[in-house]
XYZ file of C-alpha atoms in Angstrom:
142
model
C -6.761 4.045 17.375
C -3.770 5.357 15.427
C -1.396 4.388 18.243
C -2.875 0.893 18.233
C -2.379 0.685 14.458
C 1.225 1.892 14.771
C 1.927 -0.647 17.530
C 0.434 -3.377 15.347
C 2.592 -2.359 12.388
C 5.749 -2.341 14.490
C 4.964 -5.801 15.835
C 4.495 -7.103 12.280
C 7.799 -5.702 11.030
C 10.339 -8.448 10.344
C 13.737 -8.597 11.995
C 16.443 -6.581 10.220
C 18.157 -9.627 8.655
C 14.853 -11.025 7.445
C 13.755 -7.688 5.952
C 16.780 -7.603 3.667
C 15.684 -10.826 1.974
C 12.150 -9.589 1.282
C 11.781 -8.113 -2.243
C 9.340 -5.529 -0.895
C 11.324 -4.524 2.202
C 11.906 -1.049 0.756
C 8.137 -0.471 1.031
C 7.650 -1.384 4.706
C 5.905 1.425 6.548
C 3.451 4.202 5.762
C 3.096 6.124 2.492
C 1.100 9.203 1.560
C -0.153 10.519 -1.778
C -1.498 8.318 -4.529
C -5.009 9.739 -4.456
C -3.628 13.235 -5.016
C -0.053 14.413 -5.498
C 1.962 13.801 -2.328
C 2.665 16.701 -0.038
C 5.636 16.839 2.256
C 3.928 17.988 5.435
C 6.343 16.302 7.798
C 6.598 12.846 9.298
C 4.047 13.374 12.079
C 1.328 14.631 9.737
C 2.045 11.837 7.287
C 1.870 9.131 9.966
C -1.419 10.599 11.202
C -3.150 9.785 7.908
C -1.176 7.548 5.549
C -2.792 6.431 2.303
C -1.077 3.025 2.062
C 0.672 0.898 4.687
C 2.945 -1.976 3.679
C 3.938 -4.795 6.046
C 5.549 -8.139 5.312
C 2.181 -9.930 4.982
C -0.491 -7.251 4.556
C -1.118 -4.104 2.518
C -3.649 -1.615 3.896
C -5.040 1.249 1.849
C -7.732 3.901 1.885
C -9.912 4.888 -1.029
C -11.085 8.324 -2.032
C -14.641 7.658 -0.806
C -13.851 5.436 2.189
C -11.155 6.564 4.651
C -11.228 3.262 6.568
C -8.403 0.916 5.691
C -9.025 -1.914 3.245
C -6.827 -4.911 4.051
C -5.247 -7.136 1.415
C -3.347 -10.250 2.457
C -0.200 -10.841 0.408
C -0.006 -14.209 -1.308
C 3.270 -13.660 -3.211
C 5.710 -10.855 -3.970
C 8.026 -10.899 -6.959
C 10.820 -8.469 -7.734
C 10.605 -6.706 -11.105
C 13.268 -4.609 -12.869
C 11.735 -1.377 -11.559
C 9.944 -2.467 -8.357
C 7.773 -5.373 -7.209
C 4.552 -7.143 -8.101
C 2.140 -8.264 -5.386
C -0.413 -11.035 -5.779
C -3.030 -10.878 -3.068
C -5.188 -13.607 -1.633
C -8.236 -13.580 -3.918
C -11.395 -11.992 -2.627
C -14.800 -12.111 -4.204
C -15.283 -9.168 -6.516
C -18.409 -7.226 -5.524
C -21.133 -7.135 -8.133
C -23.516 -4.384 -9.187
C -23.231 -0.598 -8.991
C -21.400 -0.664 -5.651
C -18.557 -2.764 -7.084
C -16.490 0.275 -8.124
C -16.765 1.852 -4.668
C -15.994 -1.277 -2.651
C -12.240 -0.598 -2.441
C -11.258 -4.237 -2.982
C -8.364 -3.445 -5.301
C -6.349 -0.399 -6.216
C -8.219 0.361 -9.426
C -5.862 -1.854 -11.419
C -6.954 -4.271 -14.133
C -6.902 -7.208 -11.699
C -7.981 -6.429 -8.110
C -5.683 -9.172 -6.824
C -2.495 -7.818 -8.439
C -0.582 -4.639 -7.608
C 2.528 -3.514 -9.458
C 4.675 -1.032 -7.571
C 7.194 1.026 -9.521
C 10.138 2.724 -7.813
C 10.560 6.319 -8.937
C 13.307 8.880 -8.413
C 13.336 10.860 -5.202
C 12.085 8.032 -2.970
C 8.635 7.974 -4.563
C 6.642 5.001 -5.816
C 3.723 4.639 -8.220
C 1.042 2.065 -8.982
C 1.128 2.095 -12.820
C -2.193 1.396 -14.493
C -4.196 1.784 -11.262
C -6.792 4.495 -11.779
C -7.597 4.786 -8.062
C -3.989 5.878 -7.405
C -3.086 8.217 -10.281
C -0.364 10.109 -8.376
C 2.950 8.991 -6.885
C 3.308 8.154 -3.201
C 6.076 9.178 -0.812
C 7.217 7.351 2.328
C 6.347 8.954 5.645
C 9.896 8.146 6.781
C 11.257 10.437 4.038
C 9.236 13.415 5.251
C-alpha cells in the first residue's frame, strides 16, 4: 500500500520547471511531526509513516485518532510573507459529537483554510491549528 501511495505521489509531482512557479513547491513531498515534536529517525522511517503529504493539487494528513489519510483538494494557494495559505475545496462540516474527530480540517479556525509557516532549520508549522501543535520536518531532510 505504501509503495502504491509513493508511486501515486511521484506521478502527481509537477515537472521541474512547473514546480518552481508553484508558491507551495517547497512543501511537495512527505512531512513528519505536527502531532508530536518531529523526530529525525531517518528518511526511510519518515517515508514509512508521514503525517502530512503535499502534492500540487492535494494535501493528505493523518489525525491523532485516525491513522488513515484524510484528503483535501486544493482550491487555491497564495504566498504569504512567511509561507503559504491554502484554501481547500469546501466539504460539509460534520455535525454532532463526532465532528471534532472527523479529521476534516487541521484543527484550525476554518476547516477549509490552512496557513503554513516556514521555520528555521527546514521545519514548517500550522499556526493556530490545535490538531498540529508541533512543527513538521520534511522526510527529504532526514
